[in-house]
Coordinates of C-alpha atoms in Angstrom, one line a residue:
Chain A
M1 CA 0.0 0.0 0.0
K2 CA 2.8 2.4 0.9
L3 CA 4.6 1.5 -2.2
F4 CA 1.5 2.4 -4.2
L5 CA 1.1 5.8 -2.5
F6 CA 4.7 6.4 -3.1
I7 CA 4.3 5.7 -6.8
L8 CA 1.2 7.8 -7.0
I9 CA 2.8 10.8 -5.3
N10 CA 5.8 10.5 -7.5
L11 CA 3.6 10.5 -10.6
I12 CA 1.9 13.6 -9.4
N13 CA 5.3 15.2 -8.6
I14 CA 6.7 14.4 -12.0
N15 CA 3.7 16.0 -13.6
I16 CA 4.0 19.2 -11.7
Y17 CA 7.7 19.3 -12.2
H18 CA 7.3 18.7 -15.9
Y19 CA 4.7 21.4 -16.1
Q20 CA 6.9 24.0 -14.4
N21 CA 10.3 23.1 -15.7
N22 CA 10.0 22.8 -19.5
D23 CA 10.5 26.3 -20.9
Q24 CA 6.9 26.4 -22.0
L25 CA 6.0 29.6 -23.5
Y26 CA 3.2 31.6 -21.9
V27 CA 1.7 35.0 -22.1
K28 CA 1.0 36.9 -19.0
I29 CA -1.8 39.5 -19.2
I30 CA -1.4 42.4 -16.8
P31 CA -4.5 44.6 -16.5
L32 CA -3.7 47.8 -14.8
F33 CA -5.4 50.9 -13.5
D34 CA -2.8 53.6 -14.0
N35 CA 0.3 51.8 -12.7
N36 CA -1.4 49.5 -10.2
P37 CA -3.0 46.1 -10.5
I38 CA -6.8 46.4 -10.7
Q39 CA -8.6 45.6 -7.5
L40 CA -12.2 44.7 -8.1
S41 CA -14.9 46.8 -6.6
K42 CA -12.4 49.1 -4.9
A43 CA -12.3 52.8 -5.8
N44 CA -9.2 53.8 -7.7
K45 CA -8.2 57.3 -8.7
D46 CA -11.1 59.6 -9.8
S47 CA -13.5 57.5 -7.6
I48 CA -13.7 54.9 -10.3
S49 CA -14.2 51.2 -9.3
I50 CA -14.1 48.3 -11.7
E51 CA -16.6 45.4 -11.2
T52 CA -16.2 43.4 -14.3
L53 CA -13.4 43.2 -16.9
K54 CA -13.6 40.3 -19.3
F55 CA -12.4 40.1 -22.9
Y56 CA -11.4 37.6 -25.6
L57 CA -7.9 37.3 -26.9
T58 CA -7.7 34.9 -29.8
D59 CA -5.6 33.7 -32.8
F60 CA -2.2 34.0 -31.1
C61 CA 0.8 33.8 -33.5
L62 CA 4.5 34.5 -33.4
I63 CA 6.2 36.3 -36.2
K64 CA 9.8 36.5 -37.4
S65 CA 10.9 39.0 -40.0
G66 CA 7.3 39.6 -40.9
E67 CA 6.4 35.9 -41.4
V68 CA 4.2 33.8 -39.2
V69 CA 6.5 31.1 -37.7
W70 CA 4.0 29.7 -35.2
K71 CA 0.3 29.8 -34.7
E72 CA -1.8 28.4 -31.9
V73 CA -4.6 26.1 -33.0
N74 CA -8.0 26.7 -31.6
S75 CA -6.7 29.9 -30.1
Y76 CA -9.5 31.3 -27.9
H77 CA -8.8 32.8 -24.5
L78 CA -11.3 34.5 -22.2
I79 CA -9.5 36.9 -19.9
D80 CA -11.4 37.5 -16.7
I81 CA -9.8 39.5 -14.0
S82 CA -12.0 37.9 -11.4
K83 CA -10.3 34.6 -12.3
P84 CA -6.5 35.1 -11.9
T85 CA -5.6 31.9 -13.6
S86 CA -7.2 33.2 -16.8
L87 CA -4.5 35.9 -16.9
D88 CA -1.8 33.3 -17.7
I89 CA -2.1 31.9 -21.2
F90 CA -0.3 28.7 -21.5
F91 CA 0.1 27.4 -25.0
T92 CA -0.7 23.7 -25.1
N93 CA 2.2 22.5 -27.3
E94 CA 5.8 23.4 -26.8
V95 CA 6.9 26.4 -28.8
K96 CA 10.6 26.5 -29.8
V97 CA 10.9 29.3 -32.3
D98 CA 12.7 32.6 -32.6
F99 CA 10.4 35.5 -33.0
D100 CA 10.4 39.2 -33.0
E101 CA 6.7 40.0 -32.8
I102 CA 3.6 38.5 -31.3
Q103 CA 0.2 39.0 -32.9
F104 CA -3.3 38.3 -31.6
L105 CA -6.8 39.5 -31.9
L106 CA -8.8 41.4 -29.4
G107 CA -12.1 39.8 -29.8
T108 CA -13.5 37.0 -31.9
D109 CA -13.4 36.8 -35.7
S110 CA -16.6 36.7 -37.8
L111 CA -16.5 33.0 -38.6
T112 CA -16.6 32.3 -34.8
N113 CA -19.6 34.5 -34.5
V114 CA -21.7 32.6 -37.0
S115 CA -20.7 29.1 -36.0
G116 CA -23.4 28.3 -33.5
A117 CA -22.8 26.9 -30.1
I118 CA -19.1 26.4 -29.2
G119 CA -17.6 25.1 -26.0
G120 CA -14.7 26.0 -23.7
D121 CA -14.0 29.7 -23.3
L122 CA -16.6 30.4 -26.0
D123 CA -19.4 28.6 -24.2
P124 CA -22.5 30.8 -23.9
T125 CA -22.5 30.2 -20.1
K126 CA -19.5 32.6 -19.9
G127 CA -21.7 35.6 -20.1
M128 CA -20.1 36.9 -23.3
Y129 CA -22.9 36.1 -25.8
W130 CA -25.7 38.3 -26.9
A131 CA -28.9 36.3 -27.0
W132 CA -31.0 38.9 -28.9
N133 CA -28.6 39.9 -31.6
S134 CA -26.4 36.9 -32.1
G135 CA -22.7 37.4 -31.5
Y136 CA -20.0 37.5 -28.9
I137 CA -19.3 40.4 -26.6
N138 CA -15.6 40.8 -27.3
F139 CA -14.9 43.1 -24.4
K140 CA -16.9 43.8 -21.3
L141 CA -16.1 46.5 -18.7
E142 CA -18.5 47.4 -15.9
G143 CA -18.0 49.6 -12.9
K144 CA -18.9 52.8 -11.2
Q145 CA -17.7 56.4 -11.1
N146 CA -18.9 58.2 -8.0
S147 CA -21.6 55.4 -7.6
K148 CA -22.8 56.1 -11.1
P149 CA -22.6 52.9 -13.1
F150 CA -20.9 52.5 -16.5
Q151 CA -21.3 49.4 -18.8
F152 CA -19.3 48.8 -21.9
H153 CA -20.3 45.7 -23.8
I154 CA -18.4 45.9 -27.0
G155 CA -19.0 43.5 -29.8
G156 CA -20.4 43.1 -33.3
Y157 CA -18.8 41.1 -36.2
A158 CA -20.8 42.2 -39.2
S159 CA -19.7 44.8 -41.7
P160 CA -19.6 47.7 -41.7
Y161 CA -18.9 47.7 -38.0
P162 CA -16.8 44.7 -37.0
T163 CA -15.1 45.2 -33.6
V164 CA -12.4 42.5 -33.7
Q165 CA -9.0 44.2 -33.7
K166 CA -5.6 42.9 -34.6
I167 CA -2.8 43.7 -32.2
R168 CA 0.9 43.2 -33.1
L169 CA 3.6 43.9 -30.6
K170 CA 7.4 43.9 -31.0
T171 CA 9.2 41.5 -28.6
K172 CA 11.9 38.9 -28.7
K173 CA 11.2 37.1 -25.4
N174 CA 9.2 39.1 -22.9
L175 CA 5.5 38.1 -23.2
N176 CA 4.1 40.2 -20.4
I177 CA 1.4 42.1 -22.0
A178 CA -0.1 45.0 -20.1
F179 CA -3.2 47.0 -20.6
N180 CA -4.3 50.1 -18.8
V181 CA -8.0 50.5 -18.2
A182 CA -7.5 54.1 -17.0
D183 CA -6.2 55.0 -20.4
F184 CA -9.4 53.8 -21.9
L185 CA -11.7 55.6 -19.5
N186 CA -9.7 58.8 -19.7
Q187 CA -10.4 59.0 -23.4
L188 CA -14.2 59.0 -22.8
N189 CA -16.4 61.3 -20.9
L190 CA -18.1 59.0 -18.5
V191 CA -20.7 61.5 -17.8
N192 CA -22.1 61.4 -21.3
Q193 CA -20.7 58.1 -22.6
N194 CA -21.3 55.4 -20.0
K195 CA -23.2 52.7 -21.7
I196 CA -22.9 50.6 -24.8
M197 CA -24.7 47.3 -25.3
S198 CA -25.0 46.7 -29.0
P199 CA -22.9 46.6 -32.2
G200 CA -22.5 49.7 -34.3
K201 CA -20.2 52.6 -35.2
E202 CA -19.6 53.6 -31.5
A203 CA -18.7 50.0 -30.6
Q204 CA -16.2 50.0 -33.4
E205 CA -14.6 53.2 -32.4
L206 CA -14.3 52.0 -28.8
S207 CA -12.7 48.8 -30.0
E208 CA -10.1 50.7 -31.9
I209 CA -9.2 52.7 -28.8
L210 CA -9.0 49.5 -26.8
S211 CA -6.7 47.8 -29.2
S212 CA -4.2 50.7 -29.0
L213 CA -3.7 50.2 -25.3
F214 CA -1.9 46.9 -25.2
Y215 CA 1.8 47.0 -24.7
I216 CA 4.8 44.8 -23.7
N217 CA 5.4 45.5 -20.0
E218 CA 9.2 46.0 -19.7
K219 CA 9.3 46.1 -16.0
E220 CA 8.9 42.4 -15.3
Chain B
M1 CA 1.0 -9.2 1.0
K2 CA 2.1 -5.7 0.1
R3 CA 2.9 -6.7 -3.4
N4 CA -0.5 -8.4 -3.9
N5 CA -2.2 -5.3 -2.9
V6 CA -0.3 -3.3 -5.4
I7 CA -1.1 -5.7 -8.1
I8 CA -4.8 -5.7 -7.2
I9 CA -4.9 -1.9 -7.2
L10 CA -2.9 -1.6 -10.4
G11 CA -5.3 -4.1 -11.9
L12 CA -8.3 -2.1 -10.8
F13 CA -6.8 1.0 -12.3
S14 CA -6.3 -0.6 -15.7
F15 CA -9.8 -2.0 -15.5
F16 CA -11.3 1.4 -14.9
G17 CA -9.0 2.8 -17.6
L18 CA -10.3 0.3 -20.0
A19 CA -13.9 0.9 -19.0
M20 CA -13.4 4.6 -19.5
N21 CA -12.1 4.0 -23.0
L22 CA -15.0 1.7 -23.9
T23 CA -17.3 4.7 -23.8
F24 CA -20.9 4.4 -24.7
K25 CA -21.4 4.8 -28.5
P26 CA -24.5 6.8 -29.5
T27 CA -26.5 5.8 -32.5
P28 CA -25.9 8.1 -35.5
I29 CA -29.0 9.4 -37.3
K30 CA -29.3 10.9 -40.8
I31 CA -32.1 13.2 -41.7
E32 CA -34.2 12.3 -44.7
Y33 CA -35.5 14.8 -47.2
P34 CA -36.5 14.8 -50.9
S35 CA -33.6 14.3 -53.3
S36 CA -34.6 17.4 -55.2
W37 CA -34.0 19.7 -52.2
P38 CA -30.8 21.5 -51.8
K39 CA -28.2 20.6 -49.2
P40 CA -29.0 21.8 -45.7
V41 CA -27.4 25.1 -44.5
Y42 CA -26.8 23.7 -41.1
N43 CA -23.3 22.2 -40.6
F44 CA -24.0 18.7 -39.2
D45 CA -20.2 18.1 -38.9
N46 CA -20.2 20.4 -35.9
N47 CA -23.2 18.6 -34.3
P48 CA -23.7 15.1 -35.7
L49 CA -27.2 13.9 -35.0
T50 CA -27.6 10.9 -32.8
Q51 CA -30.7 9.2 -31.4
E52 CA -29.5 10.0 -27.9
G53 CA -29.0 13.7 -28.8
I54 CA -32.4 14.0 -30.4
D55 CA -34.1 12.3 -27.5
L56 CA -32.4 14.7 -25.1
G57 CA -33.3 17.7 -27.2
R58 CA -36.9 16.6 -27.3
K59 CA -37.0 16.2 -23.6
L60 CA -35.6 19.6 -23.1
F61 CA -38.0 21.2 -25.6
Y62 CA -40.9 19.9 -23.5
D63 CA -39.4 20.6 -20.1
P64 CA -40.5 23.7 -18.2
I65 CA -37.2 23.4 -16.2
L66 CA -35.9 25.8 -18.8
S67 CA -38.1 28.6 -17.4
I68 CA -37.5 30.6 -14.2
D69 CA -40.6 29.4 -12.4
G70 CA -40.9 26.0 -14.0
S71 CA -44.1 27.1 -15.8
I72 CA -43.2 27.4 -19.4
S73 CA -41.5 25.1 -21.9
C74 CA -40.6 25.7 -25.5
S75 CA -43.7 23.7 -26.4
N76 CA -46.0 26.2 -24.7
C77 CA -45.5 28.5 -27.7
H78 CA -44.5 25.9 -30.2
L79 CA -47.1 23.1 -30.3
S80 CA -46.4 20.1 -32.4
Y81 CA -50.0 19.7 -33.7
T82 CA -50.0 23.2 -35.1
A83 CA -46.7 23.1 -36.9
F84 CA -45.0 24.2 -33.7
T85 CA -46.7 27.6 -33.5
H86 CA -49.0 29.0 -30.8
V87 CA -52.5 29.0 -32.1
D88 CA -55.1 31.5 -31.0
H89 CA -52.5 33.8 -29.6
P90 CA -51.5 36.6 -31.9
L91 CA -48.6 37.5 -29.6
S92 CA -46.8 34.9 -27.6
H93 CA -47.5 34.4 -23.9
G94 CA -44.6 33.7 -21.5
V95 CA -44.0 33.4 -17.8
N96 CA -46.3 35.4 -15.4
D97 CA -48.7 35.8 -18.3
S98 CA -46.5 38.4 -19.9
I99 CA -47.1 39.0 -23.5
G100 CA -44.3 39.2 -26.0
I101 CA -44.1 41.5 -29.0
R102 CA -44.3 38.9 -31.7
N103 CA -46.3 35.9 -33.0
S104 CA -44.4 32.6 -32.5
P105 CA -43.4 31.3 -36.0
A106 CA -44.1 27.7 -37.1
L107 CA -40.9 25.6 -36.8
M108 CA -40.0 23.3 -39.6
N109 CA -37.2 22.6 -42.1
L110 CA -34.9 24.7 -39.8
A111 CA -31.8 23.0 -41.2
W112 CA -32.3 25.1 -44.4
H113 CA -32.7 28.5 -42.6
N114 CA -29.8 30.9 -42.7
S115 CA -31.3 33.3 -40.1
F116 CA -33.9 33.1 -37.3
M117 CA -36.6 35.3 -35.8
W118 CA -38.8 37.7 -37.7
D119 CA -36.0 40.2 -38.0
G120 CA -33.1 37.8 -38.3
A121 CA -31.7 38.7 -34.9
V122 CA -30.3 35.2 -34.5
N123 CA -27.7 33.9 -36.9
H124 CA -27.5 30.2 -36.1
L125 CA -30.0 27.6 -34.9
D126 CA -27.8 26.5 -32.0
V127 CA -27.9 29.9 -30.4
Q128 CA -31.6 30.6 -31.0
A129 CA -32.7 29.0 -27.8
L130 CA -30.7 31.5 -25.8
A131 CA -33.2 34.2 -26.8
P132 CA -36.4 32.7 -25.4
I133 CA -34.5 31.4 -22.3
S134 CA -33.3 34.8 -21.3
H135 CA -36.2 37.0 -22.5
P136 CA -38.1 38.5 -19.6
A137 CA -41.4 38.1 -21.4
E138 CA -40.7 34.5 -22.3
M139 CA -38.8 32.1 -20.0
D140 CA -36.8 34.8 -18.1
E141 CA -34.1 32.4 -17.1
D142 CA -30.3 32.4 -17.1
I143 CA -28.5 29.5 -18.8
N144 CA -26.1 29.0 -15.9
N145 CA -29.1 28.6 -13.6
I146 CA -30.7 26.1 -16.0
I147 CA -27.5 24.1 -16.0
R148 CA -27.5 24.1 -12.2
K149 CA -31.1 22.8 -12.2
L150 CA -30.2 20.1 -14.8
I151 CA -27.3 18.9 -12.8
G152 CA -29.6 18.5 -9.8
H153 CA -32.1 16.6 -11.8
S154 CA -32.2 12.8 -11.5
T155 CA -31.8 11.8 -15.1
Y156 CA -30.3 14.7 -17.2
R157 CA -26.6 14.0 -16.4
E158 CA -26.9 10.5 -17.8
S159 CA -28.8 11.8 -20.8
F160 CA -26.1 14.3 -21.5
Y161 CA -23.4 11.6 -21.1
K162 CA -25.2 9.4 -23.6
A163 CA -25.6 12.1 -26.1
F164 CA -22.2 13.8 -25.8
Q165 CA -20.0 11.3 -23.9
D166 CA -19.6 14.0 -21.3
S167 CA -21.6 14.1 -18.1
T168 CA -20.5 17.7 -17.4
I169 CA -23.5 19.7 -18.7
T170 CA -22.2 22.6 -20.7
G171 CA -24.1 25.4 -22.5
E172 CA -22.7 24.1 -25.8
H173 CA -24.2 20.7 -25.3
L174 CA -27.5 22.0 -24.0
L175 CA -28.0 24.1 -27.1
K176 CA -26.7 21.5 -29.5
A177 CA -29.2 18.9 -28.0
I178 CA -32.1 21.3 -28.6
S179 CA -30.9 21.9 -32.1
Q180 CA -30.7 18.2 -32.8
F181 CA -34.4 17.8 -32.0
E182 CA -35.4 20.8 -34.0
L183 CA -33.4 19.7 -37.0
T184 CA -35.5 16.6 -37.2
L185 CA -38.7 18.7 -37.7
I186 CA -38.8 18.2 -41.4
S187 CA -42.1 18.7 -43.3
C188 CA -41.9 17.2 -46.8
N189 CA -45.0 14.9 -47.0
S190 CA -47.7 17.3 -48.0
K191 CA -50.0 16.7 -51.1
Y192 CA -47.9 19.3 -52.9
D193 CA -44.8 17.1 -52.2
S194 CA -46.5 14.0 -53.6
V195 CA -47.5 15.9 -56.7
M196 CA -43.9 17.0 -57.2
L197 CA -42.8 13.4 -56.8
K198 CA -45.6 12.5 -59.3
T199 CA -47.2 10.0 -57.0
Q200 CA -50.4 12.1 -56.8
V201 CA -52.1 14.9 -58.9
F202 CA -53.6 18.2 -58.1
S203 CA -57.3 18.7 -58.6
M204 CA -58.2 21.2 -61.3
Q205 CA -58.9 23.8 -58.7
E206 CA -55.5 23.2 -56.9
E207 CA -53.8 23.3 -60.3
R208 CA -55.3 26.7 -61.1
G209 CA -54.3 27.9 -57.6
Y210 CA -50.7 26.7 -58.1
E211 CA -50.5 28.7 -61.4
L212 CA -51.7 31.8 -59.5
F213 CA -49.3 31.2 -56.7
K214 CA -46.3 30.9 -59.1
K215 CA -47.3 34.2 -60.7
D216 CA -48.1 36.3 -57.6
C217 CA -46.5 34.7 -54.5
S218 CA -43.5 32.5 -55.3
S219 CA -41.1 35.3 -55.9
C220 CA -40.9 35.5 -52.0
H221 CA -42.5 32.3 -50.9
A222 CA -40.2 30.3 -53.1
E223 CA -40.4 26.5 -53.5
P224 CA -39.6 24.0 -52.1
F225 CA -39.5 25.7 -48.7
F226 CA -42.1 28.4 -49.5
T227 CA -39.7 31.1 -48.4
N228 CA -36.7 32.7 -50.0
N229 CA -35.2 33.3 -46.6
Q230 CA -35.0 37.0 -47.4
F231 CA -36.3 40.0 -45.5
E232 CA -39.1 41.8 -47.4
N233 CA -41.7 44.5 -46.7
N234 CA -44.9 42.9 -47.9
G235 CA -47.0 46.1 -47.5
L236 CA -48.4 45.7 -44.0
P237 CA -49.2 49.0 -42.4
I238 CA -47.0 49.4 -39.2
N239 CA -48.6 48.1 -36.0
P240 CA -49.5 51.3 -34.2
I241 CA -49.0 49.9 -30.7
L242 CA -45.9 47.7 -31.2
L243 CA -44.2 50.1 -33.7
D244 CA -42.0 47.1 -34.8
L245 CA -39.6 48.1 -37.5
G246 CA -38.4 44.5 -38.1
R247 CA -35.0 44.0 -39.8
Y248 CA -34.1 47.7 -39.1
N249 CA -33.8 46.9 -35.4
I250 CA -30.9 44.6 -36.2
T251 CA -29.1 46.4 -39.1
K252 CA -30.1 50.0 -38.2
K253 CA -30.3 50.6 -42.0
K254 CA -33.1 52.8 -43.2
T255 CA -33.5 50.5 -46.2
D256 CA -34.4 47.6 -43.9
S257 CA -37.3 49.4 -42.2
L258 CA -40.5 47.3 -41.9
K259 CA -38.8 44.3 -43.5
F260 CA -39.6 40.9 -41.9
K261 CA -38.3 37.4 -42.8
V262 CA -40.5 35.8 -45.4
P263 CA -42.2 32.9 -43.5
T264 CA -42.8 29.5 -44.9
L265 CA -46.3 28.7 -46.1
R266 CA -46.0 25.0 -45.4
N267 CA -48.8 23.9 -43.0
I268 CA -50.3 27.3 -43.3
E269 CA -53.8 25.8 -42.7
F270 CA -52.7 25.2 -39.0
S271 CA -50.3 28.0 -38.2
Y272 CA -52.8 30.9 -37.8
P273 CA -52.9 33.7 -36.7
Y274 CA -50.7 35.1 -39.4
M275 CA -47.9 37.7 -39.8
H276 CA -45.3 38.8 -37.3
D277 CA -47.9 40.3 -35.0
G278 CA -50.6 37.7 -35.7
R279 CA -52.9 40.4 -37.1
F280 CA -54.8 38.1 -39.5
K281 CA -56.9 35.1 -38.4
S282 CA -57.6 33.5 -41.7
I283 CA -56.1 32.9 -45.2
S284 CA -58.9 35.0 -46.7
E285 CA -57.8 38.0 -44.6
V286 CA -54.3 37.5 -45.9
L287 CA -55.4 37.4 -49.5
N288 CA -57.5 40.5 -49.0
H289 CA -54.4 42.2 -47.7
Y290 CA -52.4 41.3 -50.8
T291 CA -55.1 42.4 -53.2
N292 CA -56.6 45.5 -51.5
N293 CA -54.5 46.8 -48.7
I294 CA -50.8 47.0 -49.7
K295 CA -49.4 50.0 -48.0
V296 CA -46.9 51.8 -50.3
S297 CA -43.8 53.0 -48.5
N298 CA -40.1 53.5 -49.3
T299 CA -39.1 50.0 -48.5
L300 CA -42.1 48.2 -50.1
S301 CA -40.7 45.2 -52.0
N302 CA -40.4 45.8 -55.8
K303 CA -42.2 42.4 -56.2
L304 CA -45.4 44.0 -54.9
K305 CA -45.1 47.3 -56.8
S306 CA -47.6 46.1 -59.4
E307 CA -50.9 45.3 -58.0
I308 CA -52.0 41.7 -57.3
K309 CA -55.4 41.2 -58.8
L310 CA -57.5 38.2 -57.8
T311 CA -61.2 37.5 -58.4
S312 CA -63.1 35.8 -55.6
N313 CA -63.0 32.6 -57.6
Q314 CA -59.3 32.9 -58.0
K315 CA -58.9 33.4 -54.3
V316 CA -60.7 30.2 -53.7
D317 CA -58.4 28.4 -56.1
L318 CA -55.3 29.9 -54.5
T319 CA -56.6 28.9 -51.0
A320 CA -57.2 25.3 -52.3
F321 CA -53.5 25.2 -53.4
L322 CA -52.3 26.6 -50.1
L323 CA -54.2 23.8 -48.3
T324 CA -52.1 21.2 -50.3
L325 CA -49.2 22.3 -48.2
T326 CA -50.7 20.7 -45.1
D327 CA -48.5 17.8 -44.0
K328 CA -50.5 15.5 -41.7
K329 CA -47.6 13.1 -41.3
F330 CA -45.6 16.0 -39.9
L331 CA -48.3 17.4 -37.7
F332 CA -49.1 14.1 -36.1
N333 CA -45.7 12.6 -36.0
K334 CA -45.3 10.8 -32.7
D335 CA -41.6 11.4 -32.6
F336 CA -42.3 15.1 -32.3
S337 CA -44.9 15.2 -29.6
F338 CA -44.6 15.3 -25.8
P339 CA -42.2 12.4 -25.0
L340 CA -44.4 10.7 -22.4
D341 CA -42.1 7.7 -22.1
K342 CA -39.1 10.0 -21.3
Y343 CA -40.9 11.6 -18.4
Y344 CA -42.9 8.6 -17.1
P345 CA -41.0 5.5 -18.2
D346 CA -42.8 3.4 -15.6
V347 CA -46.3 4.3 -16.8
E348 CA -45.3 3.6 -20.4
K349 CA -43.8 0.2 -19.5
K350 CA -46.9 -0.7 -17.6
K351 CA -49.1 0.2 -20.5
K352 CA -47.1 -2.1 -22.7
T353 CA -47.3 -5.0 -20.4
D354 CA -51.0 -4.5 -19.7

């Protein structure tokens, strides 16, 4: 019996060891409010508190001298700051390539939006699907400023207002990708613009702003 | 001793390992339809039909567990004996007797639809059910809550395992099961279909009606589905209370104002009341609309710009043709009705032995 336990524990150990030790490539997403990590439902500067921050990052690929050298298959990741594990994106297979850029989409492409029910991070139970105007919510940000609520549900795949945005960042190794929510809110006037719940021109404009805010975090 | 134990335990492990690999294999099902029909739009590769999946979908379709207070199932608004529409109610009724804004459409041949709802708000059959589930005037329920209820239910986990080889109930599988049942709702056995297969002939009157139909109606109600799956303004004056602008609500394009999806006319005898708001109770009211009451507006379909003229005899002929679209085999198909045996297996077993 002891021998069996011994084997079992060793098996588990080997697994954990294996998981941590191989130089598996992973992306770390760092959502910030100004220069600080976001604390949910706590007032930050300007009496702004964030209650929900969820968005899709999809279609990850690595680029060397302008050419795609690696692409993740089935690349769909729902980032949800209430679930810290979702901030670390592990690629399932080992990646051993030289690269000088990383590319991904903020949001989901149009094919994904017309493909019916999908599982995993795209499952409609994730709260990122519009029931009354089919399609994914690509980016969801909810919170309060001075106890006045704001709600940004940004999505829409159909022309002329698709909201999926391609992001391409220069980096040779560091895959810590930061994103500053304050930079987004500062570009809006929350008094007048505090709610969007459907696709359209405004959603597209906001998605453009959002995509410009991702950067490689040099600090870590 | 120790070593024996290890062997036994290792043996057990490999046994369970094997048992897990020899998973239950569901029974594949292929839908049947006339060879002259085009290929379905629905991609069955992403959701292969199985008897277990269809059975599960049917059970869900009839189960009020999908609504917040357990009072309403899909079948409340979509009754099998009336081509899956809600007779006698111009606007659908949901939980707490709330009244929706639209007439529930008949459900059939959904595998050939490329959009759903009167305004095309839904782009795929799988995700259609999310709309009634979450609509406050319909079932007013949240999908995560439904899944919690299904997990707590005595039989659903097993049914999901049989259908999808996964006893974890996911939103994806819930929706795909409902789709599987809906995809089997195929109406292709009307008199019209037999005439097309040359196994039956129209009466003189029906034949005259068919000719009128092809001249005045089939540009939108195109054969063999009796819809072109497009959005058209067929000249109905706007409903002054609902102020429903149809397709415009989705696309926000002025040119889509007052356009609604062309509904199928199969089983039209049973799917009254008619139009998106159920404003007409009879086929004769519909025909009077097309001949006398077309409201001209910017988005009126070009196909209705020249007047439709029908004498009263011609209206009778046209109606006779429309009645050939009734498919009794579809309406009274036992595989589509309330699955008594799924809910009360003991009662059914007893009946058989009695």
